[in-house]
Tab-separated table of C-alpha atoms in Angstrom:
chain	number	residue	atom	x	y	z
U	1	UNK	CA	32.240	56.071	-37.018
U	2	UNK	CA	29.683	56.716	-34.542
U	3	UNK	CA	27.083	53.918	-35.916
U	4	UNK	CA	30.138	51.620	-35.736
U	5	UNK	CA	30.856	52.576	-32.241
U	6	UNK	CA	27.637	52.237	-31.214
U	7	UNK	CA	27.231	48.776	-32.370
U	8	UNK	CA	30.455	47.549	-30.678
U	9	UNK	CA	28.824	49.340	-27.581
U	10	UNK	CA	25.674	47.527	-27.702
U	11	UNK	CA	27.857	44.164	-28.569
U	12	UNK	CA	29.753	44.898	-25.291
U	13	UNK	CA	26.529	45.480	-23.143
U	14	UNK	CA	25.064	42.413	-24.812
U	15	UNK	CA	27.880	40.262	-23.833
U	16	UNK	CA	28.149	41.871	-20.316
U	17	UNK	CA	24.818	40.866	-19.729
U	18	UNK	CA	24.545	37.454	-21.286
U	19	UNK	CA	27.888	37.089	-19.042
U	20	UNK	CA	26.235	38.072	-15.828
U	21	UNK	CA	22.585	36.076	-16.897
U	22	UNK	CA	25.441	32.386	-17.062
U	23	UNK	CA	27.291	33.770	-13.836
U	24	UNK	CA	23.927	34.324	-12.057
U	25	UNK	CA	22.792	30.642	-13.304
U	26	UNK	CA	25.981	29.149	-12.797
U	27	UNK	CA	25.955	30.537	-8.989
U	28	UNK	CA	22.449	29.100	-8.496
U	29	UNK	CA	23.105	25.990	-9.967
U	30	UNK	CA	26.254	25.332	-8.015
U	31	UNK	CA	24.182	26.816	-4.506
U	32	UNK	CA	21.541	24.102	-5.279
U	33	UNK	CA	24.070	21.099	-5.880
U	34	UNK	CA	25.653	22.357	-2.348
U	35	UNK	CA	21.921	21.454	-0.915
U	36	UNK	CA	21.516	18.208	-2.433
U	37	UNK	CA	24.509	17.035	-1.205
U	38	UNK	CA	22.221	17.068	2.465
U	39	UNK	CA	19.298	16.930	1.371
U	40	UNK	CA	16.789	15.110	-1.164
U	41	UNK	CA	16.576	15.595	-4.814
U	42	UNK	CA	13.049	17.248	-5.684
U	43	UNK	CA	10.600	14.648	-6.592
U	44	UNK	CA	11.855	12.090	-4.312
U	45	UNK	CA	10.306	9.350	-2.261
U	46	UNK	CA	10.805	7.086	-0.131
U	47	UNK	CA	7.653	3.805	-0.303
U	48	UNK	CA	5.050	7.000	-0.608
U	49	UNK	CA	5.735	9.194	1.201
U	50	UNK	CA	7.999	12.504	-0.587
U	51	UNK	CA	10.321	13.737	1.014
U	52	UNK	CA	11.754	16.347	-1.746
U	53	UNK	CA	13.923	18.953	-0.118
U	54	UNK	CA	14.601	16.961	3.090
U	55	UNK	CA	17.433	16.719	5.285
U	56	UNK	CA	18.285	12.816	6.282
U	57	UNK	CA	16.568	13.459	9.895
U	58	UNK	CA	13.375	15.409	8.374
U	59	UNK	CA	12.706	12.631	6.453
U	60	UNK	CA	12.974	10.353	9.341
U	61	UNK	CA	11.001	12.696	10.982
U	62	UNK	CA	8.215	12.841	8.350
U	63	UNK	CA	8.153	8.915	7.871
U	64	UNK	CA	7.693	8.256	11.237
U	65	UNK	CA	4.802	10.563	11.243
U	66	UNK	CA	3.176	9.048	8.366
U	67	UNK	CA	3.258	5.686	9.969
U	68	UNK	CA	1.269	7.511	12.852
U	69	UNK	CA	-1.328	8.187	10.521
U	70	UNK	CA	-1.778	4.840	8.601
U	71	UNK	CA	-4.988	3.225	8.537
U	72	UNK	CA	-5.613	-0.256	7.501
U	73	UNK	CA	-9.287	0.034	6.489
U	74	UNK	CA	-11.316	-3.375	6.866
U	75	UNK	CA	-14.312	-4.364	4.859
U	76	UNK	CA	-16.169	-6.813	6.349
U	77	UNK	CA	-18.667	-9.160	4.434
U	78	UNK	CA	-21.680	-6.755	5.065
U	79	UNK	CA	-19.901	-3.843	3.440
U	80	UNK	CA	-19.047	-2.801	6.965
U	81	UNK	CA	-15.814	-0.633	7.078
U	82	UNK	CA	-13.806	-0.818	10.660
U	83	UNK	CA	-9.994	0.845	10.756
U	84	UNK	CA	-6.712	0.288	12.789
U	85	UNK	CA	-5.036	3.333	13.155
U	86	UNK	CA	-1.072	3.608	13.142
U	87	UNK	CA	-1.008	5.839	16.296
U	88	UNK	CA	-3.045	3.795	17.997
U	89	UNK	CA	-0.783	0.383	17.743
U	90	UNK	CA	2.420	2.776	18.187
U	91	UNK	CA	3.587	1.774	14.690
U	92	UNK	CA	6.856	2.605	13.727
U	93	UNK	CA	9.724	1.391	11.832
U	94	UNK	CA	13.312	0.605	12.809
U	95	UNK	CA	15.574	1.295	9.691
U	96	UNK	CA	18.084	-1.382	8.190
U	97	UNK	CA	19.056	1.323	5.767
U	98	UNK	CA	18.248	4.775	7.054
U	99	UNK	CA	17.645	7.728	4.814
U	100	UNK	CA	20.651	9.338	5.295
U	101	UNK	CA	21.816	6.641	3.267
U	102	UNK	CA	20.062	7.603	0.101
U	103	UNK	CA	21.521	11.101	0.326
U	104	UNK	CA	25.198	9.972	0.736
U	105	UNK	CA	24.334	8.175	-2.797
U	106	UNK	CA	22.954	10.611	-4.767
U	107	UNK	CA	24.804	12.912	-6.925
U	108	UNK	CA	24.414	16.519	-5.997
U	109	UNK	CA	25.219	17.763	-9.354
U	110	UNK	CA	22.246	15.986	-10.724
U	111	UNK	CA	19.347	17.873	-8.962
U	112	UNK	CA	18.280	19.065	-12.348
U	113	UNK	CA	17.737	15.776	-14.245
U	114	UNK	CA	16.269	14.127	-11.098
U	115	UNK	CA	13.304	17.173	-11.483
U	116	UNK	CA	12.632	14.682	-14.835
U	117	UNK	CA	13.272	11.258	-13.292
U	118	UNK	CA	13.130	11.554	-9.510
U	119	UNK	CA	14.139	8.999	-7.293
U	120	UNK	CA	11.632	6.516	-5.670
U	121	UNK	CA	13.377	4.305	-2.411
U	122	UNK	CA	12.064	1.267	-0.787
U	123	UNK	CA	11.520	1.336	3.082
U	124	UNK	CA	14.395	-0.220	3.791
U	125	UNK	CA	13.279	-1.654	7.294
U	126	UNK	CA	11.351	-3.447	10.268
U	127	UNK	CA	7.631	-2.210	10.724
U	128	UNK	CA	6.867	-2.874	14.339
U	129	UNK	CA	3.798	-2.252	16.907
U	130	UNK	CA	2.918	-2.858	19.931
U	131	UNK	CA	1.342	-5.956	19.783
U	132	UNK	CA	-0.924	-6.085	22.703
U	133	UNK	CA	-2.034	-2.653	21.379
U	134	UNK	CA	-3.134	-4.223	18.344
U	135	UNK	CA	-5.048	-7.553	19.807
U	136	UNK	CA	-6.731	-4.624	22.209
U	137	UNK	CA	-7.489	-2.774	18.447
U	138	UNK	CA	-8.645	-6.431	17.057
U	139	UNK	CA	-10.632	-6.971	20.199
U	140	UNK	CA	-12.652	-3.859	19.544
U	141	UNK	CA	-13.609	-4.229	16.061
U	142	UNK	CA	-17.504	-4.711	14.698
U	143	UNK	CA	-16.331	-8.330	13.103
U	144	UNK	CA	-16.068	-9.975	16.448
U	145	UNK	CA	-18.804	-8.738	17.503
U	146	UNK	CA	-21.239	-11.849	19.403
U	147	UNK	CA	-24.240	-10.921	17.619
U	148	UNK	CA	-22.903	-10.803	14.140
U	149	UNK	CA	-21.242	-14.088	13.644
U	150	UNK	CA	-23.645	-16.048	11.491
U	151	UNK	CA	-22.344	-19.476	10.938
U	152	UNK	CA	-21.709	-20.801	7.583
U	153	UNK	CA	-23.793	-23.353	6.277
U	154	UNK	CA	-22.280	-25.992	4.268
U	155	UNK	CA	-23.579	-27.258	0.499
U	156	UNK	CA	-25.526	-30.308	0.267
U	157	UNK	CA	-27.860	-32.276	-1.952
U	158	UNK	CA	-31.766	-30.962	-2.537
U	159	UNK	CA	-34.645	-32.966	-2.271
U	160	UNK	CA	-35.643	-34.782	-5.061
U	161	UNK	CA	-37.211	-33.040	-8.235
U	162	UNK	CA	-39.211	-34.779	-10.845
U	163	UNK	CA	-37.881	-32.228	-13.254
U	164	UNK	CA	-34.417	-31.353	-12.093
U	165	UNK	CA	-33.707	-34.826	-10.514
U	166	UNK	CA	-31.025	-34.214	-6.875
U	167	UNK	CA	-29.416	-30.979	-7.693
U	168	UNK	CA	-26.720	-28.778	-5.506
U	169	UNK	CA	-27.933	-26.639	-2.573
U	170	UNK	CA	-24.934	-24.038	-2.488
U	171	UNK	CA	-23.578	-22.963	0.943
U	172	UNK	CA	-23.635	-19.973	2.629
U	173	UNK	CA	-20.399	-18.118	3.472
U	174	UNK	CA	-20.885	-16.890	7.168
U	175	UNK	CA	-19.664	-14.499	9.375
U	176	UNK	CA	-17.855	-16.270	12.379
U	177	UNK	CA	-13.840	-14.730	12.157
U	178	UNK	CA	-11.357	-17.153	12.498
U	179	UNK	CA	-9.547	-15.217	14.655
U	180	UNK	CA	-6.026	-16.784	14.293
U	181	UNK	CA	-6.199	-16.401	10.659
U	182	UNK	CA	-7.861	-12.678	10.816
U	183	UNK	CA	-5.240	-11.287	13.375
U	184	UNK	CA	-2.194	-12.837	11.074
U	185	UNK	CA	-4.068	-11.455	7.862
U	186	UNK	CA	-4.115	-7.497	9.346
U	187	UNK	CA	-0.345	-7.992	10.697
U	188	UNK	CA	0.440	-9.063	7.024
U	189	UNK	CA	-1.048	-6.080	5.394
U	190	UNK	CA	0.432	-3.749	8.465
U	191	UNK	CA	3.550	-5.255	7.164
U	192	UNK	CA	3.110	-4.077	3.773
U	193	UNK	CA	1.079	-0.570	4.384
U	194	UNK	CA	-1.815	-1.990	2.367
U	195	UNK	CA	-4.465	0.608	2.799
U	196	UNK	CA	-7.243	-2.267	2.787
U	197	UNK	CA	-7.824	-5.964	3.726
U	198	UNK	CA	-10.885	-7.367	2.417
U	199	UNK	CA	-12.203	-10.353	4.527
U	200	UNK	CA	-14.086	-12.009	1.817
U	201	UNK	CA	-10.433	-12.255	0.517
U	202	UNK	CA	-8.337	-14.814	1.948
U	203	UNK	CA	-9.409	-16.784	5.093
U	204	UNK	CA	-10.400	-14.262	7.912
U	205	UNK	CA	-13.610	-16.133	7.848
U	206	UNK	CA	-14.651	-19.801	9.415
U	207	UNK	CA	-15.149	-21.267	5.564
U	208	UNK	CA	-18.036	-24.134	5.246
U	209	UNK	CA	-16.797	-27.462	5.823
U	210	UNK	CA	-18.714	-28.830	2.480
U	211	UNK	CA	-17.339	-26.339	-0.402
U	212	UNK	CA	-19.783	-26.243	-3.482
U	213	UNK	CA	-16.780	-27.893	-5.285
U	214	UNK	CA	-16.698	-30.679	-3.044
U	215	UNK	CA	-16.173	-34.238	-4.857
U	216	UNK	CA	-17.397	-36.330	-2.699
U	217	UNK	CA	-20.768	-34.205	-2.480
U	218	UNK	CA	-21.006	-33.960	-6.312
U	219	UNK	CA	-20.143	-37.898	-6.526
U	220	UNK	CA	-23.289	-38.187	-4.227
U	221	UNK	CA	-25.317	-36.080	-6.558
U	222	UNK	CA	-24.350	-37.669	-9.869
U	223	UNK	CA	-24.925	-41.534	-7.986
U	224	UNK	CA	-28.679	-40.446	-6.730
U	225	UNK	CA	-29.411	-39.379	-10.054
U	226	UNK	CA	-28.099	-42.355	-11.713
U	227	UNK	CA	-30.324	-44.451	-9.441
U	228	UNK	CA	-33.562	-42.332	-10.108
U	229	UNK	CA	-33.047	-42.523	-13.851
U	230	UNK	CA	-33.168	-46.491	-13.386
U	231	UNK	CA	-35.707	-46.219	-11.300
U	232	UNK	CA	-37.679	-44.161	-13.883
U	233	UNK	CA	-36.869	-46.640	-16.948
């Protein structure tokens, strides 16, 4: 009798504690859906920036710090590195869909799968700056520098060889900024975030005039030739 009762004892305890161990999970689980229904999911983000945890006007809060600390790095021909600074353009961003938004849409009750497969938002939005901050920033950088634009030089036909016959002399990309081009290529990457514009990308620089791919100059070359090789015969 006493083994029996024993066992029906430890049965009870074992049930009275597995009972409180669900009631104790079930109480946190419901306290944490309760805070998701204001705040972020863990593991969320918004463009890069996380904002896990965060009420609708921390996030704001945090975003529109972030954008205070961008940089836009650019690499100039040379290797040289110059930045813009978010702060210093008074970047910002005025929200077509705030984050609040987000958080009105996600399921509370979900917090736990989201931990697995968090949520990752657009910035839904206008970047802006102040643009006579930036042509001030633009202004200042090492690229527009007098002494460092080097003109390009375009291709054109050698001297004649006895060997090699008229051959290509390749231009030389230079370093004059074409500044209309430059200033729209750094408000296209502010645009985006990018963390980087190259300038031997695109066309922040003055290009030659006479590409190495020109027809007209390798017409020229093949029609000297062919006149030399009569010559010749």
């Amino acid at each position: 009798m006493e083994q029996k009762e024993v066992k029906q004892f430890d049965k009870k305890k074992a049930a009275v504690v597995a009972g409180i161990a669900i009631g104790v999970l079930l109480v946190i689980y419901l306290g944490m859906s309760i805070y998701f229904m204001s705040h972020f999911h863990f593991g969320t983000k918004i463009g890069d920036v996380d904002v896990s945890g965060k009420s609708a006007t921390a996030a704001e809060t945090i975003l529109q710090n972030t954008l205070k600390e961008y940089e836009l790095k650019i690499q100039e021909r040379d290797g040289k590195i110059d930045s813009i600074i978010g702060a210093d353009i008074d970047l910002s961003v005025e929200w077509n869909t705030k984050p609040g938004i987000y958080i009105e849409k996600q399921n509370g009750f979900a917090w736990i799968a989201k931990v697995f497969q968090p949520d990752v938002h657009e910035i839904d939005g206008t970047i802006l700056w102040d643009a006579a901050k930036l042509d001030a920033q633009i202004a200042g950088l090492s690229a527009l520098e007098e002494g460092r634009q080097i003109a390009a030089v375009d291709a054109k036909v050698s001297e004649y060889d006895a060997n090699k016959g008229y051959v290509l002399v390749p231009s030389i990309p230079g370093t004059v900024v074409d500044l209309e081009a430059f200033k729209a290529n750094i408000e296209s990457c502010i645009v985006s975030l990018d963390d980087t514009l190259d300038m031997t990308e695109g066309n922040s620089y003055v290009a030659p005039v006479v590409a190495d791919d020109n027809e007209k100059l390798l017409g020229t070359i093949a029609q000297l030739n062919n006149v030399a090789n009569l010559r010749i015969l």
